[in-house]
Amino acid sequence: MTATVITYKVLTGTTLGSELDGWLAAANTEHRPARAIIAPHAGYSYCGACGGHAYKQVDPLTFNAELLSCGDFVEMEHKVDEEEHSIEMHLPYIARVMQRKRGSFTIIPVLVGALKPDKEAKYGRIFSKYLEDPTNLFVVSSDFCHWGRRFSYQYYDKSFSKIYESIEQLDKQGMALIEKLDPQSFHAYLKKYENTICGRHPISVLLHAVETIRSGQKNGLNLEMKFLKYAQSNQVKSMQDSSVSYGAASLVFS
């Protein structure tokens, strides 16, 4: 997993399909078929290539069921939907990788709020049976560290000569805990460093879902999360700079 710095590029609607295909073609099929993925939701000029590494692990022929709702969810108001962007950057990728199943699959958007740890565990238990079903795919929308004054976050470990190296180490420390599928350690990491991972709550729900599956399994199923790509929007070299980090991950059952 290597770090990449993004250069700005304008992306128009007419070139979107070819851009998505290019990013998917450039990614390796190395952790597939994914039961869940983590992918960023910033502008494609910043994170489109990174997201391709997650979506490359999706096998569209596997999925044909929808996640059923229950009494623990409420319907999203239109105003909330208008202000929420985390799904919009994923829909074109979903459409592209699932085009062979066009018209035969359903997307169930779930907006995860600022949940307390006990609620993250509760929803992890609720989602666990759907995650265990191989005909479902979970897409977790998340960027990683939002660094800079405009984000009110400027953590810097001065043992690193460059600030961007400190940011990368901070992100990869969290990613390593996600790869271990350990919700308690990930929570402790967030409490210690307060890393501004915008999708920390849905990531935690996913980790708790995995924990529930593991605690109840009798068939020796192996669950493995792997980060395939890491990128930063900018290499921060001074306290006046800012950046957002991105990661692409795939969860595989075997």
C-alpha positions as YAML, in Angstrom:
chain: A
units: angstrom
residues:
- id: 1
  name: MET
  ca: [0.00, 0.00, 0.00]
- id: 2
  name: THR
  ca: [1.80, 3.11, -1.25]
- id: 3
  name: ALA
  ca: [0.91, 6.78, -0.86]
- id: 4
  name: THR
  ca: [-0.05, 8.91, -3.85]
- id: 5
  name: VAL
  ca: [-0.42, 12.67, -4.21]
- id: 6
  name: ILE
  ca: [-3.30, 13.84, -6.39]
- id: 7
  name: THR
  ca: [-3.06, 16.46, -9.12]
- id: 8
  name: TYR
  ca: [-6.18, 18.44, -10.01]
- id: 9
  name: LYS
  ca: [-8.14, 17.52, -13.13]
- id: 10
  name: VAL
  ca: [-11.53, 18.70, -14.41]
- id: 11
  name: LEU
  ca: [-13.89, 15.78, -15.07]
- id: 12
  name: THR
  ca: [-16.91, 16.31, -17.33]
- id: 13
  name: GLY
  ca: [-20.00, 14.12, -17.65]
- id: 14
  name: THR
  ca: [-19.07, 13.00, -21.15]
- id: 15
  name: THR
  ca: [-15.77, 11.52, -19.98]
- id: 16
  name: LEU
  ca: [-16.95, 9.99, -16.71]
- id: 17
  name: GLY
  ca: [-17.48, 6.47, -18.06]
- id: 18
  name: SER
  ca: [-14.05, 6.28, -19.66]
- id: 19
  name: GLU
  ca: [-12.42, 7.76, -16.55]
- id: 20
  name: LEU
  ca: [-14.07, 5.13, -14.34]
- id: 21
  name: ASP
  ca: [-13.03, 2.36, -16.73]
- id: 22
  name: GLY
  ca: [-9.48, 3.69, -16.74]
- id: 23
  name: TRP
  ca: [-9.23, 3.77, -12.96]
- id: 24
  name: LEU
  ca: [-10.71, 0.27, -12.71]
- id: 25
  name: ALA
  ca: [-8.32, -1.03, -15.37]
- id: 26
  name: ALA
  ca: [-5.34, 0.46, -13.53]
- id: 27
  name: ALA
  ca: [-6.26, -1.32, -10.28]
- id: 28
  name: ASN
  ca: [-5.26, -4.88, -9.49]
- id: 29
  name: THR
  ca: [-7.70, -7.67, -8.67]
- id: 30
  name: GLU
  ca: [-5.96, -8.69, -5.46]
- id: 31
  name: HIS
  ca: [-8.58, -9.06, -2.70]
- id: 32
  name: ARG
  ca: [-11.78, -10.33, -4.30]
- id: 33
  name: PRO
  ca: [-14.68, -11.00, -4.24]
- id: 34
  name: ALA
  ca: [-15.39, -8.25, -1.72]
- id: 35
  name: ARG
  ca: [-18.19, -8.65, 0.79]
- id: 36
  name: ALA
  ca: [-17.61, -5.04, 1.88]
- id: 37
  name: ILE
  ca: [-15.43, -2.19, 0.71]
- id: 38
  name: ILE
  ca: [-14.26, 1.14, 2.12]
- id: 39
  name: ALA
  ca: [-13.85, 3.89, -0.46]
- id: 40
  name: PRO
  ca: [-13.54, 7.71, -0.40]
- id: 41
  name: HIS
  ca: [-16.20, 10.24, -1.39]
- id: 42
  name: ALA
  ca: [-14.32, 13.39, -2.39]
- id: 43
  name: GLY
  ca: [-14.22, 14.77, -5.93]
- id: 44
  name: TYR
  ca: [-12.99, 12.29, -8.53]
- id: 45
  name: SER
  ca: [-10.04, 14.52, -9.40]
- id: 46
  name: TYR
  ca: [-8.82, 13.87, -5.86]
- id: 47
  name: CYS
  ca: [-9.86, 10.30, -5.09]
- id: 48
  name: GLY
  ca: [-11.30, 8.65, -8.21]
- id: 49
  name: ALA
  ca: [-8.17, 6.60, -8.85]
- id: 50
  name: CYS
  ca: [-7.96, 5.54, -5.21]
- id: 51
  name: GLY
  ca: [-11.61, 4.46, -5.18]
- id: 52
  name: GLY
  ca: [-11.02, 2.29, -8.22]
- id: 53
  name: HIS
  ca: [-8.84, -0.03, -6.14]
- id: 54
  name: ALA
  ca: [-11.81, -0.78, -3.86]
- id: 55
  name: TYR
  ca: [-14.41, -1.18, -6.63]
- id: 56
  name: LYS
  ca: [-12.07, -3.45, -8.61]
- id: 57
  name: GLN
  ca: [-12.68, -6.08, -5.92]
- id: 58
  name: VAL
  ca: [-16.47, -6.18, -6.53]
- id: 59
  name: ASP
  ca: [-17.87, -9.21, -8.37]
- id: 60
  name: PRO
  ca: [-21.27, -8.11, -9.75]
- id: 61
  name: LEU
  ca: [-22.46, -11.67, -10.39]
- id: 62
  name: THR
  ca: [-22.53, -12.41, -6.66]
- id: 63
  name: PHE
  ca: [-25.16, -9.95, -5.45]
- id: 64
  name: ASN
  ca: [-28.93, -10.14, -5.90]
- id: 65
  name: ALA
  ca: [-30.55, -9.29, -2.56]
- id: 66
  name: GLU
  ca: [-31.45, -6.09, -0.71]
- id: 67
  name: LEU
  ca: [-30.93, -5.09, 2.89]
- id: 68
  name: LEU
  ca: [-34.31, -5.10, 4.61]
- id: 69
  name: SER
  ca: [-35.20, -2.28, 6.97]
- id: 70
  name: CYS
  ca: [-36.40, -2.72, 10.55]
- id: 71
  name: GLY
  ca: [-37.77, -0.61, 13.38]
- id: 72
  name: ASP
  ca: [-34.34, 0.72, 14.34]
- id: 73
  name: PHE
  ca: [-34.16, 3.02, 11.29]
- id: 74
  name: VAL
  ca: [-35.97, 6.21, 10.30]
- id: 75
  name: GLU
  ca: [-36.55, 7.57, 6.81]
- id: 76
  name: MET
  ca: [-34.17, 10.32, 5.75]
- id: 77
  name: GLU
  ca: [-35.77, 13.71, 5.17]
- id: 78
  name: HIS
  ca: [-35.36, 15.29, 1.74]
- id: 79
  name: LYS
  ca: [-33.41, 18.24, 3.18]
- id: 80
  name: VAL
  ca: [-30.92, 15.88, 4.84]
- id: 81
  name: ASP
  ca: [-30.49, 13.99, 1.57]
- id: 82
  name: GLU
  ca: [-29.82, 17.21, -0.35]
- id: 83
  name: GLU
  ca: [-27.04, 18.20, 2.05]
- id: 84
  name: GLU
  ca: [-25.45, 14.73, 2.13]
- id: 85
  name: HIS
  ca: [-22.82, 13.97, -0.54]
- id: 86
  name: SER
  ca: [-21.16, 10.78, 0.66]
- id: 87
  name: ILE
  ca: [-23.22, 8.50, -1.61]
- id: 88
  name: GLU
  ca: [-23.10, 10.62, -4.78]
- id: 89
  name: MET
  ca: [-19.46, 9.91, -5.52]
- id: 90
  name: HIS
  ca: [-20.09, 6.17, -5.18]
- id: 91
  name: LEU
  ca: [-23.14, 5.81, -7.43]
- id: 92
  name: PRO
  ca: [-21.25, 6.10, -10.76]
- id: 93
  name: TYR
  ca: [-18.77, 3.45, -9.61]
- id: 94
  name: ILE
  ca: [-21.58, 1.17, -8.45]
- id: 95
  name: ALA
  ca: [-23.35, 1.62, -11.78]
- id: 96
  name: ARG
  ca: [-20.14, 0.83, -13.66]
- id: 97
  name: VAL
  ca: [-19.07, -2.29, -11.81]
- id: 98
  name: MET
  ca: [-22.65, -3.63, -11.59]
- id: 99
  name: GLN
  ca: [-23.66, -2.91, -15.20]
- id: 100
  name: ARG
  ca: [-23.91, -6.64, -16.01]
- id: 101
  name: LYS
  ca: [-26.61, -6.87, -13.31]
- id: 102
  name: ARG
  ca: [-28.39, -3.69, -14.38]
- id: 103
  name: GLY
  ca: [-32.03, -3.70, -13.31]
- id: 104
  name: SER
  ca: [-31.64, -6.71, -11.03]
- id: 105
  name: PHE
  ca: [-30.11, -5.24, -7.90]
- id: 106
  name: THR
  ca: [-31.27, -2.72, -5.30]
- id: 107
  name: ILE
  ca: [-29.28, -0.01, -3.52]
- id: 108
  name: ILE
  ca: [-30.26, 0.60, 0.12]
- id: 109
  name: PRO
  ca: [-28.60, 3.85, 1.30]
- id: 110
  name: VAL
  ca: [-28.05, 4.01, 5.06]
- id: 111
  name: LEU
  ca: [-26.90, 7.28, 6.63]
- id: 112
  name: VAL
  ca: [-24.94, 6.62, 9.82]
- id: 113
  name: GLY
  ca: [-24.89, 9.46, 12.32]
- id: 114
  name: ALA
  ca: [-22.57, 10.25, 15.24]
- id: 115
  name: LEU
  ca: [-23.26, 7.03, 17.13]
- id: 116
  name: LYS
  ca: [-21.98, 6.20, 20.59]
- id: 117
  name: PRO
  ca: [-19.92, 2.99, 20.85]
- id: 118
  name: ASP
  ca: [-22.85, 1.00, 22.26]
- id: 119
  name: LYS
  ca: [-25.01, 2.03, 19.30]
- id: 120
  name: GLU
  ca: [-22.24, 1.15, 16.84]
- id: 121
  name: ALA
  ca: [-22.19, -2.31, 18.40]
- id: 122
  name: LYS
  ca: [-25.99, -2.56, 18.27]
- id: 123
  name: TYR
  ca: [-26.16, -1.70, 14.57]
- id: 124
  name: GLY
  ca: [-23.23, -4.00, 13.91]
- id: 125
  name: ARG
  ca: [-25.31, -6.83, 15.33]
- id: 126
  name: ILE
  ca: [-28.29, -5.81, 13.19]
- id: 127
  name: PHE
  ca: [-26.24, -5.70, 9.98]
- id: 128
  name: SER
  ca: [-24.21, -8.83, 10.70]
- id: 129
  name: LYS
  ca: [-26.70, -11.27, 9.18]
- id: 130
  name: TYR
  ca: [-26.84, -9.21, 5.99]
- id: 131
  name: LEU
  ca: [-23.06, -8.96, 5.82]
- id: 132
  name: GLU
  ca: [-22.86, -12.73, 6.25]
- id: 133
  name: ASP
  ca: [-25.17, -13.20, 3.24]
- id: 134
  name: PRO
  ca: [-22.91, -13.48, 0.16]
- id: 135
  name: THR
  ca: [-25.57, -11.85, -2.04]
- id: 136
  name: ASN
  ca: [-25.12, -8.51, -0.25]
- id: 137
  name: LEU
  ca: [-22.35, -5.96, -0.73]
- id: 138
  name: PHE
  ca: [-21.62, -3.25, 1.84]
- id: 139
  name: VAL
  ca: [-20.04, -0.01, 0.62]
- id: 140
  name: VAL
  ca: [-18.66, 2.19, 3.42]
- id: 141
  name: SER
  ca: [-18.14, 5.78, 2.33]
- id: 142
  name: SER
  ca: [-15.23, 7.44, 4.12]
- id: 143
  name: ASP
  ca: [-12.26, 9.69, 3.64]
- id: 144
  name: PHE
  ca: [-9.43, 9.60, 6.17]
- id: 145
  name: CYS
  ca: [-7.51, 12.43, 7.86]
- id: 146
  name: HIS
  ca: [-8.79, 15.95, 7.16]
- id: 147
  name: TRP
  ca: [-5.74, 17.99, 8.14]
- id: 148
  name: GLY
  ca: [-5.40, 21.78, 8.41]
- id: 149
  name: ARG
  ca: [-6.76, 24.85, 10.13]
- id: 150
  name: ARG
  ca: [-9.96, 24.73, 8.09]
- id: 151
  name: PHE
  ca: [-10.63, 21.30, 9.60]
- id: 152
  name: SER
  ca: [-9.55, 22.38, 13.12]
- id: 153
  name: TYR
  ca: [-7.09, 19.49, 13.15]
- id: 154
  name: GLN
  ca: [-3.29, 19.82, 12.95]
- id: 155
  name: TYR
  ca: [-1.86, 16.80, 14.72]
- id: 156
  name: TYR
  ca: [1.87, 16.53, 13.95]
- id: 157
  name: ASP
  ca: [4.29, 13.90, 15.22]
- id: 158
  name: LYS
  ca: [7.58, 15.81, 14.98]
- id: 159
  name: SER
  ca: [9.62, 12.62, 14.84]
- id: 160
  name: PHE
  ca: [8.75, 12.81, 11.13]
- id: 161
  name: SER
  ca: [10.61, 15.47, 9.12]
- id: 162
  name: LYS
  ca: [7.58, 16.18, 6.93]
- id: 163
  name: ILE
  ca: [4.04, 16.83, 8.13]
- id: 164
  name: TYR
  ca: [2.56, 14.72, 5.34]
- id: 165
  name: GLU
  ca: [4.64, 11.77, 6.54]
- id: 166
  name: SER
  ca: [3.15, 12.19, 10.02]
- id: 167
  name: ILE
  ca: [-0.35, 12.28, 8.52]
- id: 168
  name: GLU
  ca: [0.33, 9.12, 6.53]
- id: 169
  name: GLN
  ca: [1.64, 7.31, 9.61]
- id: 170
  name: LEU
  ca: [-1.42, 8.42, 11.60]
- id: 171
  name: ASP
  ca: [-3.81, 7.18, 8.91]
- id: 172
  name: LYS
  ca: [-2.00, 3.89, 8.42]
- id: 173
  name: GLN
  ca: [-2.01, 3.26, 12.15]
- id: 174
  name: GLY
  ca: [-5.81, 3.46, 12.03]
- id: 175
  name: MET
  ca: [-5.95, 1.39, 8.84]
- id: 176
  name: ALA
  ca: [-3.90, -1.35, 10.50]
- id: 177
  name: LEU
  ca: [-6.48, -1.58, 13.29]
- id: 178
  name: ILE
  ca: [-9.29, -1.72, 10.73]
- id: 179
  name: GLU
  ca: [-7.43, -4.54, 8.97]
- id: 180
  name: LYS
  ca: [-7.30, -6.36, 12.31]
- id: 181
  name: LEU
  ca: [-11.11, -6.05, 12.41]
- id: 182
  name: ASP
  ca: [-10.87, -4.85, 16.01]
- id: 183
  name: PRO
  ca: [-13.60, -2.28, 16.84]
- id: 184
  name: GLN
  ca: [-12.40, -1.72, 20.41]
- id: 185
  name: SER
  ca: [-8.82, -0.90, 19.38]
- id: 186
  name: PHE
  ca: [-10.09, 1.33, 16.57]
- id: 187
  name: HIS
  ca: [-12.27, 3.21, 19.07]
- id: 188
  name: ALA
  ca: [-9.29, 3.65, 21.43]
- id: 189
  name: TYR
  ca: [-7.20, 4.96, 18.52]
- id: 190
  name: LEU
  ca: [-9.89, 7.52, 17.63]
- id: 191
  name: LYS
  ca: [-10.18, 8.60, 21.25]
- id: 192
  name: LYS
  ca: [-6.40, 9.04, 21.54]
- id: 193
  name: TYR
  ca: [-5.66, 10.85, 18.28]
- id: 194
  name: GLU
  ca: [-9.10, 12.24, 17.33]
- id: 195
  name: ASN
  ca: [-8.23, 11.57, 13.70]
- id: 196
  name: THR
  ca: [-10.82, 13.27, 11.50]
- id: 197
  name: ILE
  ca: [-11.97, 10.14, 9.66]
- id: 198
  name: CYS
  ca: [-15.42, 11.21, 8.48]
- id: 199
  name: GLY
  ca: [-16.69, 7.64, 8.10]
- id: 200
  name: ARG
  ca: [-15.41, 6.44, 11.46]
- id: 201
  name: HIS
  ca: [-18.93, 5.54, 12.65]
- id: 202
  name: PRO
  ca: [-19.97, 3.36, 9.67]
- id: 203
  name: ILE
  ca: [-16.50, 1.79, 9.70]
- id: 204
  name: SER
  ca: [-17.03, 0.95, 13.38]
- id: 205
  name: VAL
  ca: [-20.47, -0.50, 12.62]
- id: 206
  name: LEU
  ca: [-18.86, -2.72, 9.98]
- id: 207
  name: LEU
  ca: [-16.18, -3.86, 12.43]
- id: 208
  name: HIS
  ca: [-18.83, -4.73, 15.01]
- id: 209
  name: ALA
  ca: [-20.78, -6.66, 12.37]
- id: 210
  name: VAL
  ca: [-17.65, -8.69, 11.66]
- id: 211
  name: GLU
  ca: [-17.12, -9.23, 15.39]
- id: 212
  name: THR
  ca: [-20.69, -10.55, 15.70]
- id: 213
  name: ILE
  ca: [-20.18, -12.94, 12.80]
- id: 214
  name: ARG
  ca: [-16.91, -14.21, 14.26]
- id: 215
  name: SER
  ca: [-18.39, -14.75, 17.71]
- id: 216
  name: GLY
  ca: [-21.20, -16.90, 16.34]
- id: 217
  name: GLN
  ca: [-19.47, -18.80, 13.56]
- id: 218
  name: LYS
  ca: [-19.00, -22.54, 13.72]
- id: 219
  name: ASN
  ca: [-17.65, -23.20, 10.23]
- id: 220
  name: GLY
  ca: [-14.19, -21.64, 10.54]
- id: 221
  name: LEU
  ca: [-14.95, -18.87, 8.03]
- id: 222
  name: ASN
  ca: [-11.98, -16.56, 7.44]
- id: 223
  name: LEU
  ca: [-12.64, -12.81, 7.23]
- id: 224
  name: GLU
  ca: [-9.85, -10.57, 5.95]
- id: 225
  name: MET
  ca: [-9.81, -6.79, 5.48]
- id: 226
  name: LYS
  ca: [-7.04, -5.35, 3.32]
- id: 227
  name: PHE
  ca: [-6.21, -1.76, 2.35]
- id: 228
  name: LEU
  ca: [-5.17, -1.65, -1.28]
- id: 229
  name: LYS
  ca: [-4.47, 2.04, -1.87]
- id: 230
  name: TYR
  ca: [-3.66, 5.18, 0.10]
- id: 231
  name: ALA
  ca: [-3.56, 8.73, -1.26]
- id: 232
  name: GLN
  ca: [-3.43, 12.35, -0.10]
- id: 233
  name: SER
  ca: [-4.94, 15.34, -1.86]
- id: 234
  name: ASN
  ca: [-1.83, 17.38, -1.06]
- id: 235
  name: GLN
  ca: [1.54, 16.90, 0.60]
- id: 236
  name: VAL
  ca: [1.39, 19.11, 3.69]
- id: 237
  name: LYS
  ca: [4.74, 20.79, 4.27]
- id: 238
  name: SER
  ca: [3.75, 23.71, 6.51]
- id: 239
  name: MET
  ca: [1.15, 24.49, 9.16]
- id: 240
  name: GLN
  ca: [-0.61, 26.71, 6.60]
- id: 241
  name: ASP
  ca: [-1.30, 23.80, 4.24]
- id: 242
  name: SER
  ca: [-4.23, 21.40, 4.28]
- id: 243
  name: SER
  ca: [-5.04, 17.98, 2.88]
- id: 244
  name: VAL
  ca: [-7.52, 15.11, 2.91]
- id: 245
  name: SER
  ca: [-6.44, 11.48, 2.91]
- id: 246
  name: TYR
  ca: [-8.13, 8.59, 1.12]
- id: 247
  name: GLY
  ca: [-8.04, 4.83, 1.46]
- id: 248
  name: ALA
  ca: [-9.46, 1.91, -0.53]
- id: 249
  name: ALA
  ca: [-10.12, -1.37, 1.26]
- id: 250
  name: SER
  ca: [-11.79, -4.70, 0.62]
- id: 251
  name: LEU
  ca: [-13.27, -7.23, 3.06]
- id: 252
  name: VAL
  ca: [-13.23, -10.82, 1.82]
- id: 253
  name: PHE
  ca: [-14.81, -13.96, 3.30]
- id: 254
  name: SER
  ca: [-13.11, -17.27, 2.53]
...
